[in-house]
Every structure is written in C-alpha cells, then in structure tokens.
Tab-separated table of C-alpha atoms in Angstrom:
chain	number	residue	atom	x	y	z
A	200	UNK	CA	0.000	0.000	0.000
A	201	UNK	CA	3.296	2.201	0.670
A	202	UNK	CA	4.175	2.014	-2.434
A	203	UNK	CA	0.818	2.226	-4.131
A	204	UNK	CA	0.529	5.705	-2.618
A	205	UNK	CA	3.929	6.965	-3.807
A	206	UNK	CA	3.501	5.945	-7.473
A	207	UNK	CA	0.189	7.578	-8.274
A	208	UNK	CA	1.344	11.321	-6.935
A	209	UNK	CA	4.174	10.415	-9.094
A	210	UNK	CA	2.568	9.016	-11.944
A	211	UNK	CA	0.332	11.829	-11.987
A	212	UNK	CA	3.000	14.373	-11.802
A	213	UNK	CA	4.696	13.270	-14.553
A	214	UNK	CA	1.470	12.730	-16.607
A	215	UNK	CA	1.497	16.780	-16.228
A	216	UNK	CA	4.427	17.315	-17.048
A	217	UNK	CA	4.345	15.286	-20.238
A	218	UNK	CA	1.381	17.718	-21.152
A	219	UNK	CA	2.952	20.765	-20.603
A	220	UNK	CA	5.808	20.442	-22.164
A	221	UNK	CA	4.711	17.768	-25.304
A	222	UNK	CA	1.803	20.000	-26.562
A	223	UNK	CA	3.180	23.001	-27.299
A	224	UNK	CA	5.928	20.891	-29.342
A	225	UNK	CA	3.422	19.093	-31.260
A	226	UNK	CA	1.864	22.891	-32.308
A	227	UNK	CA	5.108	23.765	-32.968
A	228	UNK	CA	5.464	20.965	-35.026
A	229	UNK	CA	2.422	21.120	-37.302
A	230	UNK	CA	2.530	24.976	-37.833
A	231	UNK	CA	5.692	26.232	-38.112
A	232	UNK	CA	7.163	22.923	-39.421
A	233	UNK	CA	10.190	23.274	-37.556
A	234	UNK	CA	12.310	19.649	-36.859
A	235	UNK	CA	10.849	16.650	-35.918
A	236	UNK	CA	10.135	15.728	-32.289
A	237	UNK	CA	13.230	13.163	-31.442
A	238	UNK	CA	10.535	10.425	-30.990
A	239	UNK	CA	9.050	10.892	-34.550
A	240	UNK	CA	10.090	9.265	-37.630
A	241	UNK	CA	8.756	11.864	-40.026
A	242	UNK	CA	10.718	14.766	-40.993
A	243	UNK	CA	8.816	18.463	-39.423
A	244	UNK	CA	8.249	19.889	-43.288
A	245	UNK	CA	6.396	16.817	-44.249
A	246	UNK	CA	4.546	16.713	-41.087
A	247	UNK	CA	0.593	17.254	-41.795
A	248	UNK	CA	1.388	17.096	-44.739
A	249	UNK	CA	-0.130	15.302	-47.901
A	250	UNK	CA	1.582	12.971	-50.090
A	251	UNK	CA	-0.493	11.223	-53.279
A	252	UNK	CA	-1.909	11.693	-56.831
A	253	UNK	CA	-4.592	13.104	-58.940
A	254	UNK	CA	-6.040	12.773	-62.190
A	255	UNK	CA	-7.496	15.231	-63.953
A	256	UNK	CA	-8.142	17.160	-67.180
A	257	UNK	CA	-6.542	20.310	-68.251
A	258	UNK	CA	-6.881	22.810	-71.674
A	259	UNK	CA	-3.123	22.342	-73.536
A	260	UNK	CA	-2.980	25.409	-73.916
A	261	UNK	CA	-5.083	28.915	-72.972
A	262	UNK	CA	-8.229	29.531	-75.184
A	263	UNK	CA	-7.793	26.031	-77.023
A	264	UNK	CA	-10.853	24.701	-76.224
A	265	UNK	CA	-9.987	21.118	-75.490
A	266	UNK	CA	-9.328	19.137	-71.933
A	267	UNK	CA	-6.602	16.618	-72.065
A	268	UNK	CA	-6.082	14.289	-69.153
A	269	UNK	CA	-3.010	14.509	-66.733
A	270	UNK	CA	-1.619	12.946	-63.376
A	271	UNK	CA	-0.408	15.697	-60.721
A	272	UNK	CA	0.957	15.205	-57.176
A	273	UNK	CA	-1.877	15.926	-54.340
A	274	UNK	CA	-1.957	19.168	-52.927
A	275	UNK	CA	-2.253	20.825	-49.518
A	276	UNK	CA	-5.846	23.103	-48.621
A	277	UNK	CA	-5.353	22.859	-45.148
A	278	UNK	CA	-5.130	26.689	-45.512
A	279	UNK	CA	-5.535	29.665	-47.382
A	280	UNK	CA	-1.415	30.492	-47.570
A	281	UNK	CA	-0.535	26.432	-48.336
A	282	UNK	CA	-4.062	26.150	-50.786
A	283	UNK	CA	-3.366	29.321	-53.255
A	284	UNK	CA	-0.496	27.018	-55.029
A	285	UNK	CA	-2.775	24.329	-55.061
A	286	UNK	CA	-5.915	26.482	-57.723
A	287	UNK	CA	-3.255	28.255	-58.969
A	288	UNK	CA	-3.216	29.206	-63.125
A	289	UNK	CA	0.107	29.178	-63.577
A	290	UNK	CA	1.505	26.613	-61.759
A	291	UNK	CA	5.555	25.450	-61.304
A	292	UNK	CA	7.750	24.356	-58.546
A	293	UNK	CA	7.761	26.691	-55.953
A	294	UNK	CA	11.143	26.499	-53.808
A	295	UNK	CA	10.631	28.794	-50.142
A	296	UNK	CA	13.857	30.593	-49.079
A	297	UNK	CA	12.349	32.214	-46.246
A	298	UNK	CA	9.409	30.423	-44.614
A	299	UNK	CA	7.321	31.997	-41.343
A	300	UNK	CA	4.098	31.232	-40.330
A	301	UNK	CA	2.334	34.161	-42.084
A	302	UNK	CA	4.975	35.040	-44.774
A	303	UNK	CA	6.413	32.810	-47.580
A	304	UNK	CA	9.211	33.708	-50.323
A	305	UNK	CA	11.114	32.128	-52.588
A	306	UNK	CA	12.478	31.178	-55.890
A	307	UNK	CA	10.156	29.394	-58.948
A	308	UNK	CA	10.598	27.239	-62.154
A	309	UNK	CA	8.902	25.458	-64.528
A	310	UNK	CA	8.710	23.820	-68.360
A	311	UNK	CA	7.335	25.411	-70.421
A	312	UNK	CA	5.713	22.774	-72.780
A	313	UNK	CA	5.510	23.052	-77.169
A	314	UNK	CA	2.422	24.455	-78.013
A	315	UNK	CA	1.802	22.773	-81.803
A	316	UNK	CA	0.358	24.244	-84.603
A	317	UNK	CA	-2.663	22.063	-84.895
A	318	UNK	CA	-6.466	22.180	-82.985
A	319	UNK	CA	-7.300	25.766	-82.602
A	320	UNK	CA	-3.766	26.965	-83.914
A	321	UNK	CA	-4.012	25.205	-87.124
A	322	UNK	CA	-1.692	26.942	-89.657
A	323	UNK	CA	0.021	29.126	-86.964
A	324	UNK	CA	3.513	28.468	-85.856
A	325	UNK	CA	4.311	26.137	-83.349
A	326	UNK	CA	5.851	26.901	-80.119
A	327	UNK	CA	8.947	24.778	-78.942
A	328	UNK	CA	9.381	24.872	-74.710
A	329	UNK	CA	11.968	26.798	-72.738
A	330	UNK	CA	12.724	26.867	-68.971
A	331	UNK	CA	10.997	29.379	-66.966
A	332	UNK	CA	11.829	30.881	-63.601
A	333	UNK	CA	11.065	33.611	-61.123
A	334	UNK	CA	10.016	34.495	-57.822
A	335	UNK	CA	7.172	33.997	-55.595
A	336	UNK	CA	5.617	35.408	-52.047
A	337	UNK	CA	2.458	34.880	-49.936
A	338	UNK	CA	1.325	36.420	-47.054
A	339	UNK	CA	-1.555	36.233	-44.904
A	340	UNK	CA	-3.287	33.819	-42.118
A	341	UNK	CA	-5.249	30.814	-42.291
A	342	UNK	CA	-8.188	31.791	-43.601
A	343	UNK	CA	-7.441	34.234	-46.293
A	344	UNK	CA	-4.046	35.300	-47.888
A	345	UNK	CA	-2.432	36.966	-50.656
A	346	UNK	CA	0.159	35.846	-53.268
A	347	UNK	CA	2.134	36.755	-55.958
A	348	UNK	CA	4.678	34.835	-58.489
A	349	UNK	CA	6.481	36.316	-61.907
A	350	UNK	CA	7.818	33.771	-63.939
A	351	UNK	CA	10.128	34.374	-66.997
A	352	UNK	CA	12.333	32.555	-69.982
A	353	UNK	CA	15.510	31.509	-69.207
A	354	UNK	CA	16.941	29.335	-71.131
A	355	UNK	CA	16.150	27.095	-74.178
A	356	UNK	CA	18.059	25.109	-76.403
A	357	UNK	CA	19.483	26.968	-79.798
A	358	UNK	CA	18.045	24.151	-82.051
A	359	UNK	CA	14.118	26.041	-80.705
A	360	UNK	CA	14.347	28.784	-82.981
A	361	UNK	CA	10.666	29.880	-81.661
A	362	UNK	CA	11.012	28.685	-78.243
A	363	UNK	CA	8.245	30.486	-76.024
A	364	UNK	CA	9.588	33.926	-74.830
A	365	UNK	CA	8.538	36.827	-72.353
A	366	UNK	CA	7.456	37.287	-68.880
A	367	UNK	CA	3.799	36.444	-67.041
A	368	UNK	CA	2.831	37.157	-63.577
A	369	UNK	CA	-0.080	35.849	-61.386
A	370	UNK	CA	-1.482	38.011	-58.202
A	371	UNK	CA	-4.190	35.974	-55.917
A	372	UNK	CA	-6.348	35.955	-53.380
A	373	UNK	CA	-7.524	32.759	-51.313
A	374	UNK	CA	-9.799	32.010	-49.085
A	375	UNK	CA	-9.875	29.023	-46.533
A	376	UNK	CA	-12.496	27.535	-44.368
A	377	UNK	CA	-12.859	24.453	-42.172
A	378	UNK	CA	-16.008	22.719	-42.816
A	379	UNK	CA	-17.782	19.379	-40.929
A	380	UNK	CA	-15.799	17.092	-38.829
A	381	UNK	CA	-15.259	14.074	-40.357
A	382	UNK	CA	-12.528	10.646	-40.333
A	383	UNK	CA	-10.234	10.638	-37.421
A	384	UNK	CA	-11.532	13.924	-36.197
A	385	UNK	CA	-10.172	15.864	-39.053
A	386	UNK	CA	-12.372	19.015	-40.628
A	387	UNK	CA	-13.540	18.928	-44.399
A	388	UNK	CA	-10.978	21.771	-45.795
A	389	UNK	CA	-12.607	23.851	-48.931
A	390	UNK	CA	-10.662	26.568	-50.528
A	391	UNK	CA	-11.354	28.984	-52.987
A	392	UNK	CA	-9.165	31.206	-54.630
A	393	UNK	CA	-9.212	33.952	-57.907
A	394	UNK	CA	-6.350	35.706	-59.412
A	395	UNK	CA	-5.617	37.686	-62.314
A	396	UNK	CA	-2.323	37.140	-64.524
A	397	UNK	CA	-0.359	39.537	-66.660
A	398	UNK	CA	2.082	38.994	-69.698
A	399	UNK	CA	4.581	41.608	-71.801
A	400	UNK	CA	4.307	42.186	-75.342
A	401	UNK	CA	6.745	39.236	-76.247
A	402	UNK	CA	4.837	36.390	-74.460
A	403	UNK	CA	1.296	38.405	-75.460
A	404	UNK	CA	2.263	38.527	-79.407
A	405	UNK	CA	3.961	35.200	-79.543
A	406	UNK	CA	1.103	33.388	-77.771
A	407	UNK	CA	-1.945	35.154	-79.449
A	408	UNK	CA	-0.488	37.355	-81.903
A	409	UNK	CA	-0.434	36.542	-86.019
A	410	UNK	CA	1.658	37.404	-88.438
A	411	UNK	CA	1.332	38.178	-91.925
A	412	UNK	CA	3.281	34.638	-92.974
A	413	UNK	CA	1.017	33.146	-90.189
A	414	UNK	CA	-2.171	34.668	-91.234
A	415	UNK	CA	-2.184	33.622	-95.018
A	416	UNK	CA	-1.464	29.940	-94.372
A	417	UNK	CA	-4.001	30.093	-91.253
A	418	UNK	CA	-6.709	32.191	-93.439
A	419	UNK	CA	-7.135	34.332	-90.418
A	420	UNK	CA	-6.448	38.450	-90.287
A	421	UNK	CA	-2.956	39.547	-89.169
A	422	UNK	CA	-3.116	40.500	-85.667
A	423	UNK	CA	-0.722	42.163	-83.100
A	424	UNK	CA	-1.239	41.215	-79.170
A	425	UNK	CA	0.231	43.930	-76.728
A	426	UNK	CA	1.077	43.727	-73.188
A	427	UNK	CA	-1.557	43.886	-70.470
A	428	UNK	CA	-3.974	41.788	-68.825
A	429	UNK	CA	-4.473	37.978	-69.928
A	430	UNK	CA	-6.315	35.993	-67.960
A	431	UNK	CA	-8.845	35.373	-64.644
A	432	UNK	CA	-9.207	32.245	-62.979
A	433	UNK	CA	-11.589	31.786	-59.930
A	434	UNK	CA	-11.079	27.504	-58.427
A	435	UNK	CA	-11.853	25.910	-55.663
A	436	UNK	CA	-10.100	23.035	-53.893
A	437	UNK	CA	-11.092	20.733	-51.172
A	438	UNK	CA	-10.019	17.473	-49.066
A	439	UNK	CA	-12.411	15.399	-47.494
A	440	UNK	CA	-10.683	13.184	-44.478
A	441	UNK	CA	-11.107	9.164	-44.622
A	442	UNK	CA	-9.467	8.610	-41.772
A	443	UNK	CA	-6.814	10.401	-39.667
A	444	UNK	CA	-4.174	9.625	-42.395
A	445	UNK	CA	-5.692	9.159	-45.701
A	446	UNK	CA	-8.060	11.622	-47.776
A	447	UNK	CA	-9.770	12.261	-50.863
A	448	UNK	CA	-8.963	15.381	-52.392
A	449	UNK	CA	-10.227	18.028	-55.560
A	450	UNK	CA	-10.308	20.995	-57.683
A	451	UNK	CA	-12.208	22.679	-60.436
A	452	UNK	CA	-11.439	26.034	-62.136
A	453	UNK	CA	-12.076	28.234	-64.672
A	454	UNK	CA	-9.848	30.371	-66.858
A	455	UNK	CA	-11.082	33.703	-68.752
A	456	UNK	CA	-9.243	34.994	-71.541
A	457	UNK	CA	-9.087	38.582	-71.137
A	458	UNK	CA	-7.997	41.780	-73.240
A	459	UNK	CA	-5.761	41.691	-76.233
A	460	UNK	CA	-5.600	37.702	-75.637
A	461	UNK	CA	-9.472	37.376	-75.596
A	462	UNK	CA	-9.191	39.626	-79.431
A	463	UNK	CA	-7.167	37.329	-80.726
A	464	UNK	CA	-8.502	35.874	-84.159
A	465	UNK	CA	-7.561	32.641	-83.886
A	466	UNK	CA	-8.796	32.467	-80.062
A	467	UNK	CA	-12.677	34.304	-81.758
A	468	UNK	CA	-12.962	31.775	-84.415
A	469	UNK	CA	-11.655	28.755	-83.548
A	470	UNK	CA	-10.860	28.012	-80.155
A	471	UNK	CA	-12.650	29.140	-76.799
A	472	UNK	CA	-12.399	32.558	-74.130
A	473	UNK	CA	-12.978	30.360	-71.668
A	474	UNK	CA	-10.959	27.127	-70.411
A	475	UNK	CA	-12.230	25.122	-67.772
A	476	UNK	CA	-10.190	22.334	-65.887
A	477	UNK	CA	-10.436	19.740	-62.505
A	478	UNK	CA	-8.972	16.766	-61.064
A	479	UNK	CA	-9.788	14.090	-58.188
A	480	UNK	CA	-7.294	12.382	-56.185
A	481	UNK	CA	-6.372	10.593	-53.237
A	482	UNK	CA	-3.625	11.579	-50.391
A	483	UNK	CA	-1.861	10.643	-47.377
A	484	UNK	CA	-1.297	12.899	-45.050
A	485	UNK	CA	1.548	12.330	-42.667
C-alpha cells in the first residue's frame, strides 16, 4: 500500500508534465514545421502534410478549347497560404527561401511545354518549350491570404528557334475555411481562390499574336497582341478526411481569356475565351 501511494502522486506528476511540455511541441510541429520531435520518424516539413496523386483534365494550352487528361501530385488546402499554389493558373515548382508562419518567399521554375500548330492553332507556328523561372511570395493567415509569383524565360536550347519567350505574372487571393468534422476527427478543408495574370508584349504577341506569314497559311487576319492583362481564374479546392491519415482530395477552375488575348482571331474563331479544368485524387497525409 506504501508504495501504491507513492507511485500515483508520481505518476500523476509526470502525466502533467508530459502535457505541458509535449503539446506546445506538437503545435510547434504542425505549424511552423520546424524539426521533428526526437521520438518521430517523419521529418517536421512533411509533417501534416499530404503525399499522393490526382487525375485530372486540363486545356493544352489557354483559349484552345480542349481538356486533355493529366496525373499531378496531391496538394495541400489545409489553408488559405498552403491552398493558393494548389488552384493556382500558372503553376511550377515553388522552392521557399524564407518560410514563417504568415509570410512565404522564394524562388520558382517550370517547363514550359511546345504548343503545336494544330487544334485551334491550325496553320500558326508552333511553339517549342523553354525553362521558366522567377520568384514567388504569400502572405496572410489561415483563412485568407495573398500571393504573388512572376515567372520568366531563361533558357532554351538553340536548335528552338521559336522557343516560347517573355514574362507572365499571377497576383491571388484565397480564401480558406474548415467545414464538418469528419474521419479521425479531421475538418472537411474547402478553398477557394481567384487571381488575375499579366504577360509583356513578347509572351502576349507570340502566344496570341499573327503574323502576316502566319495569317495567309491560317486564313485568319494579321493581328498584333500587346502587353496587359491575360487571364482570370476563380477555383476551388477541397479534401475530405477518410481517416486520420488518408483523404480524398479536388479541384475545379475556370480560366477567362481577357484583353488583347481574348481579341485574338484565332482564339474568336476557332478556339474558346474560356478554359475550364479539374482533377480528383487521393492523399496521405503524414
């Protein structure tokens, strides 16, 4: 009985301590993503984190009119400053060089892919790809934040002698809310986000412009795209919790051709001012 007395004080006293000092670690852990707890096997940035892959079906290229299928990785809408990458338009690998809990920056790249002369560009001159890169930032809180990216032409190889040139950037607003509990006592997360992207003159003219060459074998009417607006997209995103670990996740969007890009002959007659796009998938989260 001695002993039976000691051990539960003790017992207890410990119990207390483990709370104190284990939950503001495992906050600290999910939020700020800093290193792991020694006891976990899971690095701190992959923590909450989902890992898995969607299928969708995406335009091939802005105002073409058609949806081709493609497989993505799974994205993260647990909130509005991890979501707005997720809906993004104009997507690419986003690399953070400084990382806080309500301010993101960092460095960008992506491919972009040959745009062929055929579909709604029939007769017009096909694009060959080029590597892209820029920067990006968000800021904001959990339930609403603010981003911007530019991404540019870098590089491409000197056999492309029309490689894609110029300069777009994206600025966007998203909104986050938590919706029903669900699996393993995880919320329903639903994003929604809308932006508006810019491009110079070169990308403008190159991707909706037509030259005189280009406008005989096309039968379409020469036509000179300037720098300016080119596009709105409003998406929304969501993940619905199985269990504590796994998830269903998806995203729909729309794209709206705007200005200059929305005059373009080629866009009036044959292809479409607005693209439309979405994807389902399924996720682990760690």
């Amino acid at each position: 009985m001695i002993a039976l007395r000691i051990s539960v004080p003790a017992l207890l006293i410990t119990l207390a301590a483990s709370c104190v000092f284990s939950f503001p670690a495992v906050g600290q852990m999910v939020k700020a993503n800093d290193d792991v707890l020694p006891d976990s096997r899971v690095p701190g940035w992959l923590q909450d984190r989902p890992l898995g892959l969607t299928y969708g079906y995406y335009s091939p290229y802005e105002g073409s009119g058609e949806l081709l299928p493609s497989i993505g990785l799974a994205s993260d809408y647990g909130s509005a400053t991890s979501a707005g990458s997720a809906p993004q338009t104009m997507p690419s690998i986003d690399i953070p060089v400084v990382s806080q809990e309500n301010f993101r920056f960092g460095v960008s790249a992506n491919l972009w892919g040959a745009i062929d002369g055929t579909g709604a560009k029939d007769g017009l001159e096909a694009l060959y790809p080029s590597l892209s890169a820029g920067i990006w930032g968000v800021v904001g809180i959990e339930s609403i934040a603010v981003d911007a990216k530019i991404l540019g032409k870098v590089w491409s190889p000197e056999e492309f002698t029309n490689a894609r040139e110029g300069y777009e950037a994206q600025v966007g607003l998203t909104l986050y809310s938590p919706m029903m509990r669900l699996g393993g006592g995880r919320f329903v997360d639903l994003s929604v986000r809308a932006d508006l992207t810019m491009a110079d003159d070169s990308y403008m003219d190159q991707h909706f412009g037509i030259s005189d060459a280009e406008a005989l074998s096309a039968g379409l009417e020469a036509y000179t795209a300037g720098a300016g607006l080119k596009s709105a997209g409003l998406s929304i995103g969501t993940s619905v919790p199985l269990t504590r670990n796994f998830e269903l996740q998806g995203s729909a969007g729309l794209l709206q051709l705007l200005d200059h890009a929305a005059a373009s002959p080629w866009v009036i007659e044959r292809g479409e001012l607005t693209d439309i796009w979405g994807n389902l998938g399924f996720a682990f989260r760690f």
